[in-house]
Amino acid sequence: MENVRRIELVDVRQAASLGAREKQVKLKWIAAVLTVVMAGVAGAQNINAAGATFPYPIYNRWFTEYAQAHPNVHINYQSIGSGGGVQQTSEGTVDFGASDMPVADEKIAAAKVKFWNLPTVLGAVVPVYNIPGVSQTLNFSGDVLADIYLGKIKMWNDPRIAKDNPGVNLPAKGILPVYRSDGSGTTFIYTDYLSKVSPEWASKVGKNTSVQWPAGIGQKGNEGVAGMVRQTPGAIGYVELIYALQNKIDYGAVKSKDGKFLKGTPEGATAAAASAAKAMTTDFRVSITNAPGADAYPISSFTYMLIPVRFADPAKGKAMKDFLGWMLAHGESEASGMGYAALPKPVADKVALAINKIQ
Amino acid sequence: MSLDEQPNPSPQPTAPALTSFVAEAAPAGPEGEPSVIRRYLQTRGSGGLADRVFAGLMLLCGLSIFAIVLFILWILIDRSKLSLAQFGFHFFLRSAWDPVSGDFGALPFIFGTLATSLLALAMAVPLAIGVAVFLSELCPAKLRAPISFLTELLAAIPSVVYGLWAVFVLVPIMRDQLGPVLYQYLGWTGFFEGYNFGEGLLTASIILAIMILPIISSITRDIMLAVPISQREAVLALGATRWEMIRTGVLRNARIGIVGAVILGLGRALGETMAVTMVIGNHPVISKSLFAPGYTLASVIANEFTEATGDMYLSALIEIGLALFLVTIVVNAIARALVWAVTRGTPARVH
């Protein structure tokens, strides 16, 4: 018994020392890699950012491309959501943030770090639906969409839907409104639009990243909404334009402020921004939903970077200014290829002016 | 010894001192020699200090559970101060959830959590006990290993996979096959009314039942296997049928353990987030119909926390976490009280 135990002990000891040796080797490796990395980074500018998930794909591409062209600047972006982006920017735990909706006055006033809302690209939201036997693209007026989501229009063959869609054989089928259950900028844009076109929506529900939906069911993410609509006859939902384009989902047209039925496109969103730009001051926190203009798609919105007015580290501020300049000059041209809408010229010019003021 | 000698170098001979030392060390030994065991123990030191240190360490480990629970509770209360101050304890009884106007209440979420969990238990417990009885008492040896393996495999599947399966398989079945049948035959009860879109409380309960089934059944099986064979043989020897033997000899002896397994399953059902979110409909209403959508405490936190704007909104979401914490404690306490009330002073009986 004693002998056996001793042998076991010896084995264990050997194993332990082997493990320790392996650990030492590993540690040496890590140390070596770290020193190499540190040497490479020495003198480099690390910028940390966090915020909205919607623009993450294009931001990520910009930051990667910019780091390739400027090896001494590294921008680390974490897509933690707009709410977290606003909070971390105002507390100064990140160098800059990003948000899908403009930050409210009282939040800016309460922030430890003062920051600007600079628009970067635009997104649009489109209605998707599944009606058995209907293959045509449907037209929706804003007030009809609002009343569907208010639960007042309950059937697809409702005369108000039929009025916008002459010649379409709409079935007597119940409507199931599907909304985003997770808080999202998409919901903010959509409810912002509904609030503008329906006074009842504005007073009963309002606009936010999540609202108290009067009817329907909630699904997580664009994929959840699109999936539910696809497999439920009679369902209607709303998704980001990007998501619909990438997944080749057909979507409906929405009546613009000028009375035309428009299908959502990146160009339509840019046109909406251009028409709103006329009334824009240096404060970019404007809603461009239901904007006037022949081609202005009504459910469009800016997404913002939250840039501190003054950087504590002047080198960092300089690096940030350089990046934003690069973004306007080169980055914007990549937007429409990825399904985002680029800023229209007048807005981009105003953003360039604001960038110059960063300290 | 040598210390004694130094200040007082008495002419005492060394030999008697030695004998007295031996006599002191083994005072009670009639043979004069300490036993082998005692000698061994003496080489291991007195043990007093080691024992106390060990006991102290273990006490610390035990108390860490209290510390963790209290810490969580403190953080939850501290972070939800704003909402606690605004709504007080009425928060748990209000049914508004309006992020726009900042009006919050937890009642629909508490309802959804309890309704889905209890329904899931009602479906899973009989099935799980059936599986366990079959595996431990009736199963041919050839089948036992594959069924046991599959049960444990079910327990290891991540909940998002259950959710996906539910979205693509269970929801259409509920909408097109099972739902209409339930409406036709049980519609009069009022539990299966309204438009059935395939998602809702019932679908969420079914997926929860499938998820907690393997936990309850595998623990129940282990407990039933732990009942001594002599119990079974004794009951059989008295002329009982197989069913009587299982009922009186096995289930009765294992019942406290089975309740423990059920409580574990309930714990998982209460806190399950992902799979439920994907099929419950995420609409905070309280409805009698099981076809209606609902919302659970865990789901609303997962859904809305990242994009929550405004301090009151965040605070209300953290208070939802507090509500989940309290619901879990209360439900567990009730379950334990029930067990205590039922099993108090009743030994295993055969009748």
PDB file of N, CA, C and O in Angstrom, chain A residues 152-205:
ATOM      1  N   LYS A 152     -55.220  48.601 -34.995  1.00  0.00           N
ATOM      2  CA  LYS A 152     -56.534  49.074 -35.457  1.00  0.00           C
ATOM      3  C   LYS A 152     -56.898  48.490 -36.815  1.00  0.00           C
ATOM      4  O   LYS A 152     -58.061  48.229 -37.094  1.00  0.00           O
ATOM      5  N   ILE A 153     -55.900  48.305 -37.682  1.00  0.00           N
ATOM      6  CA  ILE A 153     -56.138  47.598 -38.936  1.00  0.00           C
ATOM      7  C   ILE A 153     -55.755  46.146 -38.692  1.00  0.00           C
ATOM      8  O   ILE A 153     -54.594  45.834 -38.428  1.00  0.00           O
ATOM      9  N   LYS A 154     -56.773  45.269 -38.748  1.00  0.00           N
ATOM     10  CA  LYS A 154     -56.532  43.888 -38.305  1.00  0.00           C
ATOM     11  C   LYS A 154     -56.457  42.894 -39.448  1.00  0.00           C
ATOM     12  O   LYS A 154     -55.970  41.780 -39.268  1.00  0.00           O
ATOM     13  N   MET A 155     -57.033  43.270 -40.634  1.00  0.00           N
ATOM     14  CA  MET A 155     -57.103  42.318 -41.751  1.00  0.00           C
ATOM     15  C   MET A 155     -56.378  42.872 -42.971  1.00  0.00           C
ATOM     16  O   MET A 155     -56.360  44.084 -43.205  1.00  0.00           O
ATOM     17  N   TRP A 156     -55.804  41.954 -43.747  1.00  0.00           N
ATOM     18  CA  TRP A 156     -55.069  42.399 -44.925  1.00  0.00           C
ATOM     19  C   TRP A 156     -55.993  43.005 -45.991  1.00  0.00           C
ATOM     20  O   TRP A 156     -55.554  43.796 -46.810  1.00  0.00           O
ATOM     21  N   ASN A 157     -57.268  42.588 -46.022  1.00  0.00           N
ATOM     22  CA  ASN A 157     -58.154  43.162 -47.044  1.00  0.00           C
ATOM     23  C   ASN A 157     -58.855  44.426 -46.558  1.00  0.00           C
ATOM     24  O   ASN A 157     -59.899  44.809 -47.080  1.00  0.00           O
ATOM     25  N   ASP A 158     -58.285  45.081 -45.574  1.00  0.00           N
ATOM     26  CA  ASP A 158     -58.828  46.350 -45.087  1.00  0.00           C
ATOM     27  C   ASP A 158     -58.856  47.371 -46.238  1.00  0.00           C
ATOM     28  O   ASP A 158     -57.890  47.473 -47.008  1.00  0.00           O
ATOM     29  N   PRO A 159     -59.954  48.129 -46.355  1.00  0.00           N
ATOM     30  CA  PRO A 159     -60.064  49.068 -47.480  1.00  0.00           C
ATOM     31  C   PRO A 159     -58.908  50.081 -47.538  1.00  0.00           C
ATOM     32  O   PRO A 159     -58.526  50.506 -48.626  1.00  0.00           O
ATOM     33  N   ARG A 160     -58.336  50.436 -46.391  1.00  0.00           N
ATOM     34  CA  ARG A 160     -57.253  51.440 -46.416  1.00  0.00           C
ATOM     35  C   ARG A 160     -55.971  50.854 -47.035  1.00  0.00           C
ATOM     36  O   ARG A 160     -55.204  51.570 -47.666  1.00  0.00           O
ATOM     37  N   ILE A 161     -55.722  49.565 -46.814  1.00  0.00           N
ATOM     38  CA  ILE A 161     -54.572  48.947 -47.483  1.00  0.00           C
ATOM     39  C   ILE A 161     -54.893  48.791 -48.967  1.00  0.00           C
ATOM     40  O   ILE A 161     -54.043  49.064 -49.831  1.00  0.00           O
ATOM     41  N   ALA A 162     -56.134  48.385 -49.280  1.00  0.00           N
ATOM     42  CA  ALA A 162     -56.527  48.163 -50.667  1.00  0.00           C
ATOM     43  C   ALA A 162     -56.433  49.470 -51.470  1.00  0.00           C
ATOM     44  O   ALA A 162     -56.066  49.454 -52.653  1.00  0.00           O
ATOM     45  N   LYS A 163     -56.736  50.597 -50.830  1.00  0.00           N
ATOM     46  CA  LYS A 163     -56.720  51.889 -51.528  1.00  0.00           C
ATOM     47  C   LYS A 163     -55.315  52.205 -52.074  1.00  0.00           C
ATOM     48  O   LYS A 163     -55.173  52.762 -53.153  1.00  0.00           O
ATOM     49  N   ASP A 164     -54.277  51.845 -51.305  1.00  0.00           N
ATOM     50  CA  ASP A 164     -52.899  52.108 -51.745  1.00  0.00           C
ATOM     51  C   ASP A 164     -52.403  51.069 -52.750  1.00  0.00           C
ATOM     52  O   ASP A 164     -51.352  51.253 -53.359  1.00  0.00           O
ATOM     53  N   ASN A 165     -53.146  49.961 -52.862  1.00  0.00           N
ATOM     54  CA  ASN A 165     -52.684  48.866 -53.721  1.00  0.00           C
ATOM     55  C   ASN A 165     -53.766  48.430 -54.698  1.00  0.00           C
ATOM     56  O   ASN A 165     -54.301  47.330 -54.590  1.00  0.00           O
ATOM     57  N   PRO A 166     -54.104  49.287 -55.657  1.00  0.00           N
ATOM     58  CA  PRO A 166     -55.148  48.917 -56.608  1.00  0.00           C
ATOM     59  C   PRO A 166     -54.691  47.717 -57.444  1.00  0.00           C
ATOM     60  O   PRO A 166     -53.524  47.619 -57.823  1.00  0.00           O
ATOM     61  N   GLY A 167     -55.631  46.815 -57.698  1.00  0.00           N
ATOM     62  CA  GLY A 167     -55.315  45.670 -58.549  1.00  0.00           C
ATOM     63  C   GLY A 167     -54.694  44.506 -57.821  1.00  0.00           C
ATOM     64  O   GLY A 167     -54.490  43.448 -58.410  1.00  0.00           O
ATOM     65  N   VAL A 168     -54.384  44.656 -56.517  1.00  0.00           N
ATOM     66  CA  VAL A 168     -53.821  43.532 -55.778  1.00  0.00           C
ATOM     67  C   VAL A 168     -54.953  42.808 -55.058  1.00  0.00           C
ATOM     68  O   VAL A 168     -55.797  43.438 -54.413  1.00  0.00           O
ATOM     69  N   ASN A 169     -54.963  41.489 -55.201  1.00  0.00           N
ATOM     70  CA  ASN A 169     -56.026  40.694 -54.583  1.00  0.00           C
ATOM     71  C   ASN A 169     -55.631  40.353 -53.154  1.00  0.00           C
ATOM     72  O   ASN A 169     -54.971  39.352 -52.889  1.00  0.00           O
ATOM     73  N   LEU A 170     -56.028  41.214 -52.202  1.00  0.00           N
ATOM     74  CA  LEU A 170     -55.627  41.016 -50.806  1.00  0.00           C
ATOM     75  C   LEU A 170     -56.564  40.030 -50.121  1.00  0.00           C
ATOM     76  O   LEU A 170     -57.783  40.171 -50.205  1.00  0.00           O
ATOM     77  N   PRO A 171     -56.017  39.024 -49.424  1.00  0.00           N
ATOM     78  CA  PRO A 171     -56.867  38.011 -48.791  1.00  0.00           C
ATOM     79  C   PRO A 171     -57.452  38.497 -47.459  1.00  0.00           C
ATOM     80  O   PRO A 171     -56.924  39.434 -46.848  1.00  0.00           O
ATOM     81  N   ALA A 172     -58.529  37.846 -47.034  1.00  0.00           N
ATOM     82  CA  ALA A 172     -59.122  38.158 -45.728  1.00  0.00           C
ATOM     83  C   ALA A 172     -58.350  37.392 -44.658  1.00  0.00           C
ATOM     84  O   ALA A 172     -58.825  36.401 -44.110  1.00  0.00           O
ATOM     85  N   LYS A 173     -57.154  37.879 -44.391  1.00  0.00           N
ATOM     86  CA  LYS A 173     -56.263  37.155 -43.464  1.00  0.00           C
ATOM     87  C   LYS A 173     -55.857  38.116 -42.347  1.00  0.00           C
ATOM     88  O   LYS A 173     -55.651  39.305 -42.592  1.00  0.00           O
ATOM     89  N   GLY A 174     -55.756  37.609 -41.127  1.00  0.00           N
ATOM     90  CA  GLY A 174     -55.374  38.459 -40.005  1.00  0.00           C
ATOM     91  C   GLY A 174     -53.940  38.944 -40.131  1.00  0.00           C
ATOM     92  O   GLY A 174     -53.086  38.261 -40.691  1.00  0.00           O
ATOM     93  N   ILE A 175     -53.684  40.166 -39.630  1.00  0.00           N
ATOM     94  CA  ILE A 175     -52.330  40.725 -39.673  1.00  0.00           C
ATOM     95  C   ILE A 175     -51.647  40.493 -38.332  1.00  0.00           C
ATOM     96  O   ILE A 175     -52.228  40.764 -37.282  1.00  0.00           O
ATOM     97  N   LEU A 176     -50.417  39.975 -38.375  1.00  0.00           N
ATOM     98  CA  LEU A 176     -49.615  39.863 -37.159  1.00  0.00           C
ATOM     99  C   LEU A 176     -48.452  40.847 -37.248  1.00  0.00           C
ATOM    100  O   LEU A 176     -47.508  40.628 -38.005  1.00  0.00           O
ATOM    101  N   PRO A 177     -48.500  41.953 -36.492  1.00  0.00           N
ATOM    102  CA  PRO A 177     -47.345  42.862 -36.493  1.00  0.00           C
ATOM    103  C   PRO A 177     -46.189  42.243 -35.707  1.00  0.00           C
ATOM    104  O   PRO A 177     -46.388  41.736 -34.605  1.00  0.00           O
ATOM    105  N   VAL A 178     -44.998  42.263 -36.288  1.00  0.00           N
ATOM    106  CA  VAL A 178     -43.804  41.737 -35.615  1.00  0.00           C
ATOM    107  C   VAL A 178     -42.844  42.896 -35.377  1.00  0.00           C
ATOM    108  O   VAL A 178     -42.604  43.689 -36.280  1.00  0.00           O
ATOM    109  N   TYR A 179     -42.335  43.007 -34.168  1.00  0.00           N
ATOM    110  CA  TYR A 179     -41.422  44.101 -33.850  1.00  0.00           C
ATOM    111  C   TYR A 179     -40.143  43.556 -33.230  1.00  0.00           C
ATOM    112  O   TYR A 179     -40.054  42.372 -32.898  1.00  0.00           O
ATOM    113  N   ARG A 180     -39.138  44.427 -33.075  1.00  0.00           N
ATOM    114  CA  ARG A 180     -37.873  44.024 -32.456  1.00  0.00           C
ATOM    115  C   ARG A 180     -38.049  43.975 -30.946  1.00  0.00           C
ATOM    116  O   ARG A 180     -38.419  44.974 -30.326  1.00  0.00           O
ATOM    117  N   SER A 181     -37.779  42.809 -30.347  1.00  0.00           N
ATOM    118  CA  SER A 181     -37.909  42.712 -28.891  1.00  0.00           C
ATOM    119  C   SER A 181     -36.684  43.294 -28.200  1.00  0.00           C
ATOM    120  O   SER A 181     -36.774  43.792 -27.086  1.00  0.00           O
ATOM    121  N   ASP A 182     -35.532  43.254 -28.862  1.00  0.00           N
ATOM    122  CA  ASP A 182     -34.334  43.832 -28.267  1.00  0.00           C
ATOM    123  C   ASP A 182     -34.302  45.324 -28.568  1.00  0.00           C
ATOM    124  O   ASP A 182     -34.730  45.758 -29.633  1.00  0.00           O
ATOM    125  N   GLY A 183     -33.814  46.093 -27.630  1.00  0.00           N
ATOM    126  CA  GLY A 183     -33.712  47.524 -27.859  1.00  0.00           C
ATOM    127  C   GLY A 183     -32.801  47.781 -29.050  1.00  0.00           C
ATOM    128  O   GLY A 183     -31.755  47.163 -29.163  1.00  0.00           O
ATOM    129  N   SER A 184     -33.207  48.666 -29.980  1.00  0.00           N
ATOM    130  CA  SER A 184     -32.379  48.845 -31.169  1.00  0.00           C
ATOM    131  C   SER A 184     -32.612  50.205 -31.815  1.00  0.00           C
ATOM    132  O   SER A 184     -33.693  50.794 -31.698  1.00  0.00           O
ATOM    133  N   GLY A 185     -31.579  50.673 -32.511  1.00  0.00           N
ATOM    134  CA  GLY A 185     -31.695  51.901 -33.271  1.00  0.00           C
ATOM    135  C   GLY A 185     -32.736  51.768 -34.367  1.00  0.00           C
ATOM    136  O   GLY A 185     -33.405  52.751 -34.727  1.00  0.00           O
ATOM    137  N   THR A 186     -32.882  50.556 -34.898  1.00  0.00           N
ATOM    138  CA  THR A 186     -33.888  50.307 -35.931  1.00  0.00           C
ATOM    139  C   THR A 186     -35.282  50.651 -35.414  1.00  0.00           C
ATOM    140  O   THR A 186     -36.065  51.318 -36.101  1.00  0.00           O
ATOM    141  N   THR A 187     -35.572  50.199 -34.208  1.00  0.00           N
ATOM    142  CA  THR A 187     -36.872  50.511 -33.617  1.00  0.00           C
ATOM    143  C   THR A 187     -37.015  52.014 -33.402  1.00  0.00           C
ATOM    144  O   THR A 187     -38.085  52.584 -33.618  1.00  0.00           O
ATOM    145  N   PHE A 188     -35.914  52.664 -33.008  1.00  0.00           N
ATOM    146  CA  PHE A 188     -35.976  54.111 -32.802  1.00  0.00           C
ATOM    147  C   PHE A 188     -36.358  54.820 -34.095  1.00  0.00           C
ATOM    148  O   PHE A 188     -37.239  55.680 -34.117  1.00  0.00           O
ATOM    149  N   ILE A 189     -35.713  54.457 -35.208  1.00  0.00           N
ATOM    150  CA  ILE A 189     -36.004  55.110 -36.492  1.00  0.00           C
ATOM    151  C   ILE A 189     -37.459  54.864 -36.900  1.00  0.00           C
ATOM    152  O   ILE A 189     -38.182  55.772 -37.309  1.00  0.00           O
ATOM    153  N   TYR A 190     -37.879  53.611 -36.758  1.00  0.00           N
ATOM    154  CA  TYR A 190     -39.225  53.231 -37.188  1.00  0.00           C
ATOM    155  C   TYR A 190     -40.292  53.963 -36.367  1.00  0.00           C
ATOM    156  O   TYR A 190     -41.243  54.521 -36.906  1.00  0.00           O
ATOM    157  N   THR A 191     -40.108  53.979 -35.025  1.00  0.00           N
ATOM    158  CA  THR A 191     -41.118  54.629 -34.187  1.00  0.00           C
ATOM    159  C   THR A 191     -41.042  56.156 -34.334  1.00  0.00           C
ATOM    160  O   THR A 191     -42.055  56.846 -34.184  1.00  0.00           O
ATOM    161  N   ASP A 192     -39.859  56.670 -34.648  1.00  0.00           N
ATOM    162  CA  ASP A 192     -39.720  58.105 -34.919  1.00  0.00           C
ATOM    163  C   ASP A 192     -40.564  58.465 -36.142  1.00  0.00           C
ATOM    164  O   ASP A 192     -41.293  59.462 -36.151  1.00  0.00           O
ATOM    165  N   TYR A 193     -40.482  57.605 -37.163  1.00  0.00           N
ATOM    166  CA  TYR A 193     -41.276  57.841 -38.369  1.00  0.00           C
ATOM    167  C   TYR A 193     -42.770  57.744 -38.066  1.00  0.00           C
ATOM    168  O   TYR A 193     -43.551  58.632 -38.436  1.00  0.00           O
ATOM    169  N   LEU A 194     -43.174  56.680 -37.359  1.00  0.00           N
ATOM    170  CA  LEU A 194     -44.601  56.507 -37.055  1.00  0.00           C
ATOM    171  C   LEU A 194     -45.127  57.678 -36.214  1.00  0.00           C
ATOM    172  O   LEU A 194     -46.266  58.117 -36.390  1.00  0.00           O
ATOM    173  N   SER A 195     -44.287  58.194 -35.317  1.00  0.00           N
ATOM    174  CA  SER A 195     -44.714  59.340 -34.506  1.00  0.00           C
ATOM    175  C   SER A 195     -44.966  60.560 -35.368  1.00  0.00           C
ATOM    176  O   SER A 195     -45.806  61.402 -35.040  1.00  0.00           O
ATOM    177  N   LYS A 196     -44.220  60.691 -36.469  1.00  0.00           N
ATOM    178  CA  LYS A 196     -44.394  61.873 -37.318  1.00  0.00           C
ATOM    179  C   LYS A 196     -45.631  61.765 -38.187  1.00  0.00           C
ATOM    180  O   LYS A 196     -46.257  62.779 -38.497  1.00  0.00           O
ATOM    181  N   VAL A 197     -45.979  60.548 -38.620  1.00  0.00           N
ATOM    182  CA  VAL A 197     -47.089  60.420 -39.560  1.00  0.00           C
ATOM    183  C   VAL A 197     -48.413  60.126 -38.865  1.00  0.00           C
ATOM    184  O   VAL A 197     -49.461  60.206 -39.500  1.00  0.00           O
ATOM    185  N   SER A 198     -48.374  59.760 -37.599  1.00  0.00           N
ATOM    186  CA  SER A 198     -49.622  59.450 -36.907  1.00  0.00           C
ATOM    187  C   SER A 198     -49.646  60.143 -35.544  1.00  0.00           C
ATOM    188  O   SER A 198     -48.881  59.777 -34.652  1.00  0.00           O
ATOM    189  N   PRO A 199     -50.524  61.125 -35.382  1.00  0.00           N
ATOM    190  CA  PRO A 199     -50.621  61.813 -34.087  1.00  0.00           C
ATOM    191  C   PRO A 199     -51.000  60.846 -32.969  1.00  0.00           C
ATOM    192  O   PRO A 199     -50.530  60.987 -31.840  1.00  0.00           O
ATOM    193  N   GLU A 200     -51.822  59.854 -33.317  1.00  0.00           N
ATOM    194  CA  GLU A 200     -52.229  58.896 -32.291  1.00  0.00           C
ATOM    195  C   GLU A 200     -51.029  58.088 -31.799  1.00  0.00           C
ATOM    196  O   GLU A 200     -50.879  57.821 -30.607  1.00  0.00           O
ATOM    197  N   TRP A 201     -50.144  57.693 -32.756  1.00  0.00           N
ATOM    198  CA  TRP A 201     -48.933  56.959 -32.369  1.00  0.00           C
ATOM    199  C   TRP A 201     -48.068  57.822 -31.463  1.00  0.00           C
ATOM    200  O   TRP A 201     -47.565  57.359 -30.436  1.00  0.00           O
ATOM    201  N   ALA A 202     -47.928  59.103 -31.855  1.00  0.00           N
ATOM    202  CA  ALA A 202     -47.069  59.998 -31.080  1.00  0.00           C
ATOM    203  C   ALA A 202     -47.569  60.130 -29.648  1.00  0.00           C
ATOM    204  O   ALA A 202     -46.776  60.151 -28.703  1.00  0.00           O
ATOM    205  N   SER A 203     -48.898  60.202 -29.465  1.00  0.00           N
ATOM    206  CA  SER A 203     -49.395  60.424 -28.112  1.00  0.00           C
ATOM    207  C   SER A 203     -49.491  59.117 -27.329  1.00  0.00           C
ATOM    208  O   SER A 203     -49.271  59.096 -26.127  1.00  0.00           O
ATOM    209  N   LYS A 204     -49.798  58.003 -28.015  1.00  0.00           N
ATOM    210  CA  LYS A 204     -50.017  56.753 -27.280  1.00  0.00           C
ATOM    211  C   LYS A 204     -48.721  55.979 -27.053  1.00  0.00           C
ATOM    212  O   LYS A 204     -48.543  55.347 -26.030  1.00  0.00           O
ATOM    213  N   VAL A 205     -47.834  55.986 -28.050  1.00  0.00           N
ATOM    214  CA  VAL A 205     -46.660  55.111 -27.968  1.00  0.00           C
ATOM    215  C   VAL A 205     -45.358  55.914 -27.895  1.00  0.00           C
ATOM    216  O   VAL A 205     -44.579  55.755 -26.978  1.00  0.00           O
TER     217      VAL A 205
END
